[in-house]
mmCIF file of C-alpha atoms and ligand atoms in Angstrom:
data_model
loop_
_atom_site.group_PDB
_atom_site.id
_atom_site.type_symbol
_atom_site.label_atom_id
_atom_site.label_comp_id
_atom_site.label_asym_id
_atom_site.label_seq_id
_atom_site.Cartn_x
_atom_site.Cartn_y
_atom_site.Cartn_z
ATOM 1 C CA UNK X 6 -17.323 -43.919 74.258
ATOM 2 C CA UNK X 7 -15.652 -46.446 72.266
ATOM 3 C CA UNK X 8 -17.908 -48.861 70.528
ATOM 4 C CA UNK X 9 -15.184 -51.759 71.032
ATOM 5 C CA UNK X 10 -13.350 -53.065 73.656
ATOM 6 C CA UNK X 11 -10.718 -50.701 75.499
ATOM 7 C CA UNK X 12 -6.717 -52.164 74.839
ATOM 8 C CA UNK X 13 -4.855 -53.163 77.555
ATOM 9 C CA UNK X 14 -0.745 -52.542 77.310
ATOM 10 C CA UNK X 15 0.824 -55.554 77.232
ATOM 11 C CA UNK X 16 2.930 -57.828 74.230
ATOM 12 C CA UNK X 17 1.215 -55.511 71.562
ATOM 13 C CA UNK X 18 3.369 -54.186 68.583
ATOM 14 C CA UNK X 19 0.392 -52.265 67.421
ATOM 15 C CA UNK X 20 -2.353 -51.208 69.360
ATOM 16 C CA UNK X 21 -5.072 -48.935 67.161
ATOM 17 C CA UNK X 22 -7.358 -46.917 69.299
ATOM 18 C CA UNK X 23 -10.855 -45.390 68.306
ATOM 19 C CA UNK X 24 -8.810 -44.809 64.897
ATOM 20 C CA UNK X 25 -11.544 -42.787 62.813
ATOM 21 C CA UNK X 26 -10.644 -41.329 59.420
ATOM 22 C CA UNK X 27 -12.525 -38.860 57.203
ATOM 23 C CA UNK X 28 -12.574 -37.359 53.620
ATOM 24 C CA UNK X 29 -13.484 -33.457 54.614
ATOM 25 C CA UNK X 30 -17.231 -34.268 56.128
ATOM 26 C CA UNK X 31 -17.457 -37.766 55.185
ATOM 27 C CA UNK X 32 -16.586 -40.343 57.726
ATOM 28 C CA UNK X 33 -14.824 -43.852 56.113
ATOM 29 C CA UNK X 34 -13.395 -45.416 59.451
ATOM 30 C CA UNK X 35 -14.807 -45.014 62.652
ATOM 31 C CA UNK X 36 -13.256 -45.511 65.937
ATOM 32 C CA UNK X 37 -11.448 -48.646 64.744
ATOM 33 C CA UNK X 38 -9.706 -50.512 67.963
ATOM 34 C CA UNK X 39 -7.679 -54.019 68.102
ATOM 35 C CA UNK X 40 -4.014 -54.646 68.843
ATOM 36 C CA UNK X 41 -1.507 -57.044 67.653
ATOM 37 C CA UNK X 42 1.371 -58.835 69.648
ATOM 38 C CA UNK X 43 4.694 -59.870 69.281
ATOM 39 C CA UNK X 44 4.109 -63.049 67.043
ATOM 40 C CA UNK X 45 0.391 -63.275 66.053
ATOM 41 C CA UNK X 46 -1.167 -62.833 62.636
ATOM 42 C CA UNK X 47 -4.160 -61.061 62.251
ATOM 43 C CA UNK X 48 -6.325 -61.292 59.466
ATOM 44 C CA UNK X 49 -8.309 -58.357 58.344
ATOM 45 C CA UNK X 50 -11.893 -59.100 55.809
ATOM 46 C CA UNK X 51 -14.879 -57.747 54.748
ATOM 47 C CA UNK X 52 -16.292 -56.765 51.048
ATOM 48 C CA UNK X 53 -15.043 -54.400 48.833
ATOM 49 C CA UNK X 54 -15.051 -50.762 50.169
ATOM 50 C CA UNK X 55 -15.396 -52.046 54.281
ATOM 51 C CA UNK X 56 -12.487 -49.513 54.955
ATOM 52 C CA UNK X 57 -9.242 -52.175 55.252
ATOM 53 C CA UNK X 58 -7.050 -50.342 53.179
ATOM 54 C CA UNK X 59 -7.643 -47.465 54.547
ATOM 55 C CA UNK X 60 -6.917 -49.077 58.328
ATOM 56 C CA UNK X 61 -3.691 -49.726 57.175
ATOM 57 C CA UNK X 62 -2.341 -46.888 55.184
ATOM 58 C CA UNK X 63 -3.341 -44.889 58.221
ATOM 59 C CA UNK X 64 -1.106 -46.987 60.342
ATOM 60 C CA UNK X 65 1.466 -46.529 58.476
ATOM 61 C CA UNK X 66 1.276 -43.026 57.869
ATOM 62 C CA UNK X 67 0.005 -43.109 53.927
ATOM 63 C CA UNK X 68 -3.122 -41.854 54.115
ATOM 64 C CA UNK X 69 -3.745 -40.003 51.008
ATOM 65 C CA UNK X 70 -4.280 -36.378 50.795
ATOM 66 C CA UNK X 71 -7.572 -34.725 52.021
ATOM 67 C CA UNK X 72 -7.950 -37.304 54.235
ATOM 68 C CA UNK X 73 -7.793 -36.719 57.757
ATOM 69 C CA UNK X 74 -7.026 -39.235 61.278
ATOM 70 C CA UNK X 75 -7.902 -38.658 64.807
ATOM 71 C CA UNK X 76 -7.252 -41.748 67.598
ATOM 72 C CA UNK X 77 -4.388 -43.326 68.447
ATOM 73 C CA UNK X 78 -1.572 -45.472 66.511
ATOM 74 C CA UNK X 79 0.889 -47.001 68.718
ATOM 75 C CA UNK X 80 3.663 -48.757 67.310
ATOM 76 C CA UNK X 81 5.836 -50.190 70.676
ATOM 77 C CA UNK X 82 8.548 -52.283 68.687
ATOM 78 C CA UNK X 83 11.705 -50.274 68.218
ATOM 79 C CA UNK X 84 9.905 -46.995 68.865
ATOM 80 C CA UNK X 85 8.795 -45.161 72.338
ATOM 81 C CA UNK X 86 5.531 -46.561 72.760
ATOM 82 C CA UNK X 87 4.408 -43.444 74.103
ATOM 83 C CA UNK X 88 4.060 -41.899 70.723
ATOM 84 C CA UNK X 89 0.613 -41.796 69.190
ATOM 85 C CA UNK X 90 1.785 -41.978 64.989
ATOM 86 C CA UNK X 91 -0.589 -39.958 64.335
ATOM 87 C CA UNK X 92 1.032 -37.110 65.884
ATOM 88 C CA UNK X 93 4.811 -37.194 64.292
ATOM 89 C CA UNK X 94 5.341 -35.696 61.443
ATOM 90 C CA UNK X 95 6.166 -37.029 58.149
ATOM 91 C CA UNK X 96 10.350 -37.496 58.443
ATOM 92 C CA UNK X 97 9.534 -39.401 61.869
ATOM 93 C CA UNK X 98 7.114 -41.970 59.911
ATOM 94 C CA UNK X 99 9.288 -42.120 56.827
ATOM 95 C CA UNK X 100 12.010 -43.566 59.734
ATOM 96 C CA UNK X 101 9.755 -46.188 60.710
ATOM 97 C CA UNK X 102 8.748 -47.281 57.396
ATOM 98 C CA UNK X 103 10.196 -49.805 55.947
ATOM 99 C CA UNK X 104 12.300 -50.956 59.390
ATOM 100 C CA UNK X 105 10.083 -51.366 62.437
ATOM 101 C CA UNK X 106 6.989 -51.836 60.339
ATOM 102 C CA UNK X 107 6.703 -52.577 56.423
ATOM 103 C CA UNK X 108 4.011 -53.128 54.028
ATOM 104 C CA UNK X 109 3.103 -55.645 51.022
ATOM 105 C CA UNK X 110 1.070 -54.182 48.446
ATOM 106 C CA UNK X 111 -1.753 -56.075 46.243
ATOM 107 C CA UNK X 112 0.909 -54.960 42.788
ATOM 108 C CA UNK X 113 4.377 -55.802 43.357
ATOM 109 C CA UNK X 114 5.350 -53.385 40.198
ATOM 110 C CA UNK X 115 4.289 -50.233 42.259
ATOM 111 C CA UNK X 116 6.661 -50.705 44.972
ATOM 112 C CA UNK X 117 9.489 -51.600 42.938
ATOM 113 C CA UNK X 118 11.762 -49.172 41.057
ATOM 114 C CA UNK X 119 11.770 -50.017 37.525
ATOM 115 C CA UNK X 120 15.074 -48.654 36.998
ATOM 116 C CA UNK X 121 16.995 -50.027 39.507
ATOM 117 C CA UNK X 122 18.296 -53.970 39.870
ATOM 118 C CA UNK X 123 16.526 -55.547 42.485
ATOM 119 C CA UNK X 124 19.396 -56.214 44.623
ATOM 120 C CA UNK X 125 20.490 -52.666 44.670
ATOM 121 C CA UNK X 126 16.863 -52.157 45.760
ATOM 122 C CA UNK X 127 16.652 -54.300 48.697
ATOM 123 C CA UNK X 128 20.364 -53.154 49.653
ATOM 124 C CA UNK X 129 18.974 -49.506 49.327
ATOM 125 C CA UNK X 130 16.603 -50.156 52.448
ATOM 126 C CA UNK X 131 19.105 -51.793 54.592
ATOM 127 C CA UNK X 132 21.543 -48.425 53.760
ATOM 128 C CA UNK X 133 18.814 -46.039 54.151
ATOM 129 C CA UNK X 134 17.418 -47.008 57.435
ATOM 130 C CA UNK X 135 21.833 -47.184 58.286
ATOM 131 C CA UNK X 136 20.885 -50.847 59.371
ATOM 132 C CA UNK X 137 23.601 -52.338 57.526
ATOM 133 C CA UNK X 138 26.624 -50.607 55.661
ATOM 134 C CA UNK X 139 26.718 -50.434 52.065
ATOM 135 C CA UNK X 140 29.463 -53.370 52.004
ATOM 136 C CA UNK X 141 27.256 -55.645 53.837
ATOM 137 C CA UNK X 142 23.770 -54.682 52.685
ATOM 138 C CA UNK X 143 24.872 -56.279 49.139
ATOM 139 C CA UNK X 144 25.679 -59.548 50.289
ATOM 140 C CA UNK X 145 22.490 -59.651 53.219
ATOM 141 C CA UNK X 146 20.261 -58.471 50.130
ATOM 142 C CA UNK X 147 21.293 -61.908 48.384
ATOM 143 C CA UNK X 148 20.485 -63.480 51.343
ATOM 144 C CA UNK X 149 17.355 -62.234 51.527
ATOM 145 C CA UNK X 150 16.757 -63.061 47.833
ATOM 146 C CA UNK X 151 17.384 -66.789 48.985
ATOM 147 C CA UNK X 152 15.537 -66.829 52.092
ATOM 148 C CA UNK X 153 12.227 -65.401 50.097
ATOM 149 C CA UNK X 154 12.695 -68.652 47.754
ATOM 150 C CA UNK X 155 14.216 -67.353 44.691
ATOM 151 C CA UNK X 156 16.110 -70.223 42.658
ATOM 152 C CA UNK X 157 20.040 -68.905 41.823
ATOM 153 C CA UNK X 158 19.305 -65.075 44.321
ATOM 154 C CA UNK X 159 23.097 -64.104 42.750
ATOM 155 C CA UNK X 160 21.427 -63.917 39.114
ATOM 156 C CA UNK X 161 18.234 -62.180 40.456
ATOM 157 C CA UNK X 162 19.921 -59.288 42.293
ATOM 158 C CA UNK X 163 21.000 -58.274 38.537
ATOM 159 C CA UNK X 164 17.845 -58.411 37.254
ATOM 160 C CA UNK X 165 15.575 -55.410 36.667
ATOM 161 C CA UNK X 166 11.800 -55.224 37.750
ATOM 162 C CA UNK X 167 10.681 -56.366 34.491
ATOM 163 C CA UNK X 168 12.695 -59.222 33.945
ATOM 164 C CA UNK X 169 10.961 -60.963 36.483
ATOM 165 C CA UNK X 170 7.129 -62.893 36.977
ATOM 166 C CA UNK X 171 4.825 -61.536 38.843
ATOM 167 C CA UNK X 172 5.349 -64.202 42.186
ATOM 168 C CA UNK X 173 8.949 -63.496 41.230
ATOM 169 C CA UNK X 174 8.422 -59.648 41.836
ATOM 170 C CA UNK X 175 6.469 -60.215 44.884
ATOM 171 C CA UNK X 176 9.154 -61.947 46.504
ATOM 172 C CA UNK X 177 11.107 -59.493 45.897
ATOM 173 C CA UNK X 178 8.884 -56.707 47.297
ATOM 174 C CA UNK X 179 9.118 -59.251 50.853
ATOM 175 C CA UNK X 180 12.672 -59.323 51.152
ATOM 176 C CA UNK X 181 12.363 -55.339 51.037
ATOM 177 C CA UNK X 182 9.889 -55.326 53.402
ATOM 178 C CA UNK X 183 11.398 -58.116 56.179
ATOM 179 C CA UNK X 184 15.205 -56.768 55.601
ATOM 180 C CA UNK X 185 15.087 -54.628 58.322
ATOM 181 C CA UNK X 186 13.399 -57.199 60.962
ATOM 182 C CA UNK X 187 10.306 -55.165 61.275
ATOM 183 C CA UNK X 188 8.362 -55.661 64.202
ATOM 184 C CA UNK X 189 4.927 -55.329 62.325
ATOM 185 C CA UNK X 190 4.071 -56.414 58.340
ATOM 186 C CA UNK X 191 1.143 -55.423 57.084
ATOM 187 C CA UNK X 192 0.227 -56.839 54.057
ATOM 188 C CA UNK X 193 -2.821 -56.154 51.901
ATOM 189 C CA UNK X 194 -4.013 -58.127 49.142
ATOM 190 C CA UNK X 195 -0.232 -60.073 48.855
ATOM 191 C CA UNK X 196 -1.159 -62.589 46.430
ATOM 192 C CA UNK X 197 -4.402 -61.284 44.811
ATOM 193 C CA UNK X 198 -2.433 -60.594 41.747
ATOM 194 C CA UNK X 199 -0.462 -63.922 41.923
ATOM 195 C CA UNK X 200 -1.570 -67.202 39.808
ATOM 196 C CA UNK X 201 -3.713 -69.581 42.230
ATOM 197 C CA UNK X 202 -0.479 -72.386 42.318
ATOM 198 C CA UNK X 203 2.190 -68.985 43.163
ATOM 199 C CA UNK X 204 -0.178 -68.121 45.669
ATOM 200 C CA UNK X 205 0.178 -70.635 48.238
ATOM 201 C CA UNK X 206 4.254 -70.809 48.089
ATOM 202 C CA UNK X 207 4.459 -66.531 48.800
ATOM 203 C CA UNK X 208 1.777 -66.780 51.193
ATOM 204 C CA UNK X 209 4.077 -69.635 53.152
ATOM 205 C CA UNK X 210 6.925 -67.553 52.415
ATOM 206 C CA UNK X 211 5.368 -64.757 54.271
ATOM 207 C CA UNK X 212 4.223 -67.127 57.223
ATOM 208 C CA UNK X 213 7.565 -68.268 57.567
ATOM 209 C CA UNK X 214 9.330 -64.509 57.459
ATOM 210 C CA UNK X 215 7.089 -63.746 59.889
ATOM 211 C CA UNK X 216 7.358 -66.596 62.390
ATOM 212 C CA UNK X 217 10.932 -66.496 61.799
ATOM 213 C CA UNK X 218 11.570 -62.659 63.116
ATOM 214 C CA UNK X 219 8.552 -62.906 65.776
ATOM 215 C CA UNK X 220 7.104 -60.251 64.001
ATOM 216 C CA UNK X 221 3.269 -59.043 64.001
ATOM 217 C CA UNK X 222 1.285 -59.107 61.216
ATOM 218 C CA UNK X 223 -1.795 -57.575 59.775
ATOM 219 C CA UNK X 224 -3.537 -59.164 56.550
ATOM 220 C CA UNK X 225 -5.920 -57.999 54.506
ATOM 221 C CA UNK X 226 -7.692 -60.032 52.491
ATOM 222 C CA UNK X 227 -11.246 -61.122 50.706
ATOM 223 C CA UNK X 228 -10.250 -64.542 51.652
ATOM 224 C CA UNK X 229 -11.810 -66.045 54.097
ATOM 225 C CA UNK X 230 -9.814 -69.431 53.244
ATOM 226 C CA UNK X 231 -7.032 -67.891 53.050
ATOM 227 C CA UNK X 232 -7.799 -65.960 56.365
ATOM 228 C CA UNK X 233 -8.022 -69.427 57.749
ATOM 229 C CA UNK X 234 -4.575 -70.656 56.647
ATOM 230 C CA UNK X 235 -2.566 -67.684 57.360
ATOM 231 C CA UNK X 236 -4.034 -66.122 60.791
ATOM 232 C CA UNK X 237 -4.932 -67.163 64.448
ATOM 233 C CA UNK X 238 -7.153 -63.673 64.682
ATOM 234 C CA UNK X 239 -9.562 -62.229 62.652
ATOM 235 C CA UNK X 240 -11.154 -58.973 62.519
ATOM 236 C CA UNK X 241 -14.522 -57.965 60.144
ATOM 237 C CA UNK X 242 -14.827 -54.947 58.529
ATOM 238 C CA UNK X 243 -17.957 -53.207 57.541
ATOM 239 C CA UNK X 244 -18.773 -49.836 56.612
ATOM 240 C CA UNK X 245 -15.267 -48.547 58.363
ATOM 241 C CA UNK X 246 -16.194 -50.658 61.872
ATOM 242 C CA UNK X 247 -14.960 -53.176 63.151
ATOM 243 C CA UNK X 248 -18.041 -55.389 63.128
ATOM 244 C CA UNK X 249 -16.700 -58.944 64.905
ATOM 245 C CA UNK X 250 -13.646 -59.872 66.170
ATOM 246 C CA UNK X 251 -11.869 -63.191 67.347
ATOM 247 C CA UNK X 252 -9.983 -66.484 67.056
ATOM 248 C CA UNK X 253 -10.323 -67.328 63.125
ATOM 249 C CA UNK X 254 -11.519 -70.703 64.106
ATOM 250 C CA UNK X 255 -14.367 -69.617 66.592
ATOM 251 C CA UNK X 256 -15.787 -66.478 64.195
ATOM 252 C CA UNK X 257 -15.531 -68.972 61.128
ATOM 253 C CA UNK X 258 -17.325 -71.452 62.666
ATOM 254 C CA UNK X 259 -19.711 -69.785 64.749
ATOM 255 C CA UNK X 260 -20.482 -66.509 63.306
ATOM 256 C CA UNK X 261 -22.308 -63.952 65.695
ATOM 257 C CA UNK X 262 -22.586 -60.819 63.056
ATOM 258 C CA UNK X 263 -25.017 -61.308 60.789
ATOM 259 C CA UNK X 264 -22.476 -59.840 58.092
ATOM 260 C CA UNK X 265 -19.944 -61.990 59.358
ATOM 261 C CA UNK X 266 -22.546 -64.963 59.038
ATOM 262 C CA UNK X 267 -23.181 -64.060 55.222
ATOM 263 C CA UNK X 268 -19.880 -63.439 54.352
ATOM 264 C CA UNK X 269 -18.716 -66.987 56.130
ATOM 265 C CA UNK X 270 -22.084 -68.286 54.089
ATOM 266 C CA UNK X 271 -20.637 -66.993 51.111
ATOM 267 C CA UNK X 272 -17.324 -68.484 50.903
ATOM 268 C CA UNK X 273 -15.621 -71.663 50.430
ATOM 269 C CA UNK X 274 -14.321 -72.751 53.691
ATOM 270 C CA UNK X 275 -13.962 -76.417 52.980
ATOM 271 C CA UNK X 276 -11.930 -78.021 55.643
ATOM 272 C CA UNK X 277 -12.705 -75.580 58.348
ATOM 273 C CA UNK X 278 -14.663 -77.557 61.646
ATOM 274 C CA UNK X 279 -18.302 -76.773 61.502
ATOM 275 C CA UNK X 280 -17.948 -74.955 58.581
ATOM 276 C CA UNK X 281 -17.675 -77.797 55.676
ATOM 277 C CA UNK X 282 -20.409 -77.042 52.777
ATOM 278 C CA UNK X 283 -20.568 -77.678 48.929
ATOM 279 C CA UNK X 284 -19.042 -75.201 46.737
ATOM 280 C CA UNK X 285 -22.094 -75.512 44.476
ATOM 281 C CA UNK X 286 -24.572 -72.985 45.523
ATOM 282 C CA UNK X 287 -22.904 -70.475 47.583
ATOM 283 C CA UNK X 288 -25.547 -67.877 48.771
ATOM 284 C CA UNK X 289 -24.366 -63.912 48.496
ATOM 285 C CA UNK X 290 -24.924 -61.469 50.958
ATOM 286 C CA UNK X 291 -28.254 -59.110 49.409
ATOM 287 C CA UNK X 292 -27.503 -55.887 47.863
ATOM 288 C CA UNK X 293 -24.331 -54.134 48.346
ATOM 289 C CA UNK X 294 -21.630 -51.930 49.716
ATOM 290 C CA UNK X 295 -22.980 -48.902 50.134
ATOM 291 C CA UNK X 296 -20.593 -46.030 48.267
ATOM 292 C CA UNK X 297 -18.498 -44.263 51.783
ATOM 293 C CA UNK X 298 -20.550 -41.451 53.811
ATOM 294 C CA UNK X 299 -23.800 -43.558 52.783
ATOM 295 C CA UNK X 300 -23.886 -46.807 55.553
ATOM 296 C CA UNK X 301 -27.315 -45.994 57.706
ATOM 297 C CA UNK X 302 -27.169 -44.956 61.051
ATOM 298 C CA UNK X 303 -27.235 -47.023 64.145
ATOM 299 C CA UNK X 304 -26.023 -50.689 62.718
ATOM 300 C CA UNK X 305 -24.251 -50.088 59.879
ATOM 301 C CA UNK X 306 -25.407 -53.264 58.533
ATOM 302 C CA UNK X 307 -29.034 -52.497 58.292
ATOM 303 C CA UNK X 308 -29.793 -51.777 55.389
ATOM 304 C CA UNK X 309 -28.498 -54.665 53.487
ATOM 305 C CA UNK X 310 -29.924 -57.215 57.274
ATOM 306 C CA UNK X 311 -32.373 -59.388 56.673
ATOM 307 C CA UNK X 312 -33.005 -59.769 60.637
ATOM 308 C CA UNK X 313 -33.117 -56.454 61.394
ATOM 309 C CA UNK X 314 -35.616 -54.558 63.574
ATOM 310 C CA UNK X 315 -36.430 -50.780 64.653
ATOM 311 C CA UNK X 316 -34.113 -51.556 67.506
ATOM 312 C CA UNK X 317 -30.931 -52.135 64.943
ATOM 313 C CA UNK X 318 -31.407 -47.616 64.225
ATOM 314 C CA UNK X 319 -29.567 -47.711 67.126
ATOM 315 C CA UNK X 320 -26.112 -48.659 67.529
ATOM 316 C CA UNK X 321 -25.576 -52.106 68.598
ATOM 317 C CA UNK X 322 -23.019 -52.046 71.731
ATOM 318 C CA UNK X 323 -19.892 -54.074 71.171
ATOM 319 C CA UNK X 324 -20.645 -57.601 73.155
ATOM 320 C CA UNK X 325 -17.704 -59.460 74.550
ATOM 321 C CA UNK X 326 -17.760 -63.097 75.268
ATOM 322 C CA UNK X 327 -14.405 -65.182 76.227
ATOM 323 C CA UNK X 328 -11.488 -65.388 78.516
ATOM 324 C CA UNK X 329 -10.701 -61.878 78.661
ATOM 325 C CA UNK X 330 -13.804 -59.999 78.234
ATOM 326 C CA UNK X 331 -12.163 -56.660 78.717
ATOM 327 C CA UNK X 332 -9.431 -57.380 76.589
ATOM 328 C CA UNK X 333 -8.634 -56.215 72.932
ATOM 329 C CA UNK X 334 -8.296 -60.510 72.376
ATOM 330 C CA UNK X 335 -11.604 -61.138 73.501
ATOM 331 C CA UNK X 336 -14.381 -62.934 71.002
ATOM 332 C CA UNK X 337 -16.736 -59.895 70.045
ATOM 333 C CA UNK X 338 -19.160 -58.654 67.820
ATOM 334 C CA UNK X 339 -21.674 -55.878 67.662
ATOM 335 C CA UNK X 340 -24.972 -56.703 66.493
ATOM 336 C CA UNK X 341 -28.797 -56.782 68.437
ATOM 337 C CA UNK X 342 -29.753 -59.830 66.860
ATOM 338 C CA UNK X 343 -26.854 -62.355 66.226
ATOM 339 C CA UNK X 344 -27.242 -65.323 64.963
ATOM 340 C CA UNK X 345 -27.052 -68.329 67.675
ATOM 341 C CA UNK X 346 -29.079 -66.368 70.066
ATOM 342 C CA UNK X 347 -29.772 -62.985 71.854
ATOM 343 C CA UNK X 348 -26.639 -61.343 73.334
ATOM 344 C CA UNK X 349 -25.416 -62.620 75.985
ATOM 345 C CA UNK X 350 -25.382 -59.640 78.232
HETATM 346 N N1 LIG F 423 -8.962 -40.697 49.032
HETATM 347 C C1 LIG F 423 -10.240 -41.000 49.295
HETATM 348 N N2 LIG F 423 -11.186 -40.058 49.320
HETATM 349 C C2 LIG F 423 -12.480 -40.360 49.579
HETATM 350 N N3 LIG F 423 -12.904 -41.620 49.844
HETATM 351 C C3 LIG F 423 -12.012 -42.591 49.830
HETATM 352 C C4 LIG F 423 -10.629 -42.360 49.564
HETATM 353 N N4 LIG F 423 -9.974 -43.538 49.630
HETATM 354 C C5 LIG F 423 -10.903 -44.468 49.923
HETATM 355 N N5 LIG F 423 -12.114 -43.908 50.057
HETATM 356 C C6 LIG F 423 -13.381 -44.613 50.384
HETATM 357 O O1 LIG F 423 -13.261 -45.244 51.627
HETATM 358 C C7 LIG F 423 -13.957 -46.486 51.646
HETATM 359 C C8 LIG F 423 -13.024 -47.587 52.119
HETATM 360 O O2 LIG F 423 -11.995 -47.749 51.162
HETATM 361 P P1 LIG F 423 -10.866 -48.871 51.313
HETATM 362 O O3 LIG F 423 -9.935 -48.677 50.174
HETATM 363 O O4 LIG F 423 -10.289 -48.834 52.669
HETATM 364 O O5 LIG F 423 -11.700 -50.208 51.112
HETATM 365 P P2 LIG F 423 -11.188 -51.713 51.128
HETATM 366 O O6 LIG F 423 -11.909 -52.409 52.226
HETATM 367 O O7 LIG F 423 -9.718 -51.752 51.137
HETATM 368 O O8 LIG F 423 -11.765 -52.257 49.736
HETATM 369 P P3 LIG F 423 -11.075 -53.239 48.647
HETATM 370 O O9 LIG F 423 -11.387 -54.610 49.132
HETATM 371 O O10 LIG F 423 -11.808 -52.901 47.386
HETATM 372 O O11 LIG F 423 -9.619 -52.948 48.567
HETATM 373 C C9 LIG F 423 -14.479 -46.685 50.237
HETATM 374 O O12 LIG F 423 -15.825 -46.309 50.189
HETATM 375 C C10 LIG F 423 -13.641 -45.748 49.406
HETATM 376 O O13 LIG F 423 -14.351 -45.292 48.285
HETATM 377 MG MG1 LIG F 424 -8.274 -52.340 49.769
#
């Protein structure tokens, strides 16, 4: 049985069911279930090593080698959503990539071809995936290059990799990835690398590409403010679960996990309702991230819990509160002693 909530069919462009991954014996993702629709933007947090990347290079097929996926992946935007993505083979997912979903890497340079002038690189996915002709993919790609905010796009479709800044080379890197109209973006880490004062502008760039195609979206981030700005959902990762899960306002303001509740504790969420504080003084979650194949048994979260009990060496059952308490929108969190009370079941 699943330890979240089952998914219902309905607007979803993704729906991930009990995804769980593993290097040879040792499990890193474990029955991992939400779903996205047409239009919403999805955050994705928790600390270094929680298992986010990993959620989304197995979505889109780029798991690295020795690792293996069992679930489901269901991709319903411009694909039969029949198919579990797990199941096609390589050629099938190489279709898919980089038309009805894309991705946005933490380093712009290692999607980009060095060699190649970035027009000719965003033309090359429009020609590749036969969504525009050559003739035409030239001229959209400059398009493109304007519509992701870059000042005089003629000059910068000339220009190689290197000749750009790094928000420069990040825009570029979300033309590639929107030129097709993909149904699903997943970015992870977009603007990590990016000065503090780029940040903001690629992060509304992406908003508005997003909002503009009625796409899904998926971010990963250790942002919680960030989180806040960019998505209506969040989900919290720990130890390769899904830990809490909810309306970014709600889970941000009332935290139910007590990881959720330390890692809301330890950020700056200034401006958030019921969740204003002083930046002095931030309080860390104890100890850390234990290294993959180590998390303890039962709640994953244990060992690092300062509320927990013999009762949390078994695994908390995933507790659904909300409109739809069946639903893969519903407010939910796993954990036997949440903060704000007892559970309410
Ligand atoms: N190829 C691999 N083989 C074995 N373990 C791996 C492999 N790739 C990742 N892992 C492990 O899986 C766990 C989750 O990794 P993942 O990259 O998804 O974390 P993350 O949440 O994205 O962290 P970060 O915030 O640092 O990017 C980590 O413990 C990592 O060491
Ligand atoms: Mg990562």
């Amino acid at each position: 049985m699943s330890a979240q909530p089952s998914v219902a069919p309905d607007r979803s462009v993704l729906r991930v069911e009990d995804l769980s991954v593993a290097a040879g014996s040792t499990p890193l993702l474990h029955e991992v279930t939400f779903a996205i629709d047409r239009g919403e933007r999805v955050g994705l947090i928790g600390e270094s090593g929680s298992g986010k990347s990993l959620t989304a290079l197995a979505v889109m097929g780029l798991l690295p080698e020795g690792l293996g996926a069992t679930g489901e992946v269901r991709l319903s935007a411009r694909s039969p959503a029949t198919r579990n993505l797990l199941e096609v083979g390589e050629r099938a997912m190489a279709r898919l990539r980089g038309d009805s979903m894309s991705m946005v890497f933490q380093e712009p340079m290692t999607a980009l071809n060095p060699t190649m002038r970035v027009g000719a690189q965003v033309a090359e996915v429009m020609t590749i995936h036969r969504t525009r002709p050559k003739a035409q993919a030239r001229a959209r790609a400059v398009e493109l290059l304007e519509q992701v905010g870059l000042p005089d796009p003629a000059h910068v479709a000339r220009a190689y990799p290197h000749e750009l800044s790094g928000g420069q080379r990040q825009r570029v890197v979300l033309a590639i990835a929107l030129a097709n109209d993909p149904g699903l973006l997943i970015c992870d880490e977009p603007t990590t690398a990016l000065d503090v004062t780029v940040q903001a502008t690629v992060l509304d760039l992406i908003v508005r590409g997003i909002e503009e195609r009625d796409a899904a979206m998926l971010f990963i981030t250790h942002d919680l403010a960030v989180v806040a700005t960019v998505c209506e959902r969040v989900l919290v990762m720990y130890g390769g679960r899904i830990v809490e899960a909810g309306p970014v306002t709600e889970v941000f303001a009332d935290p139910r996990h007590r990881y959720t509740q330390g890692l809301v504790a330890a950020s700056d969420l200034t401006g958030i309702d019921g969740a204003r504080r002083e930046r002095a003084a931030l309080p860390t979650i104890p100890g850390t991230v234990p290294p993959a194949g180590r998390f303890p048994d039962g709640c994953v979260f244990r060992s690092r819990c300062a509320h927990a009990t013999e009762v949390c060496r078994t695994r908390p059952p995933w507790t659904t509160r909300g409109e739809h308490p069946a639903g893969e929108h519903a407010r939910g969190f796993a954990c036997h002693h949440p903060a704000g009370g007892e559970r309410d079941d």
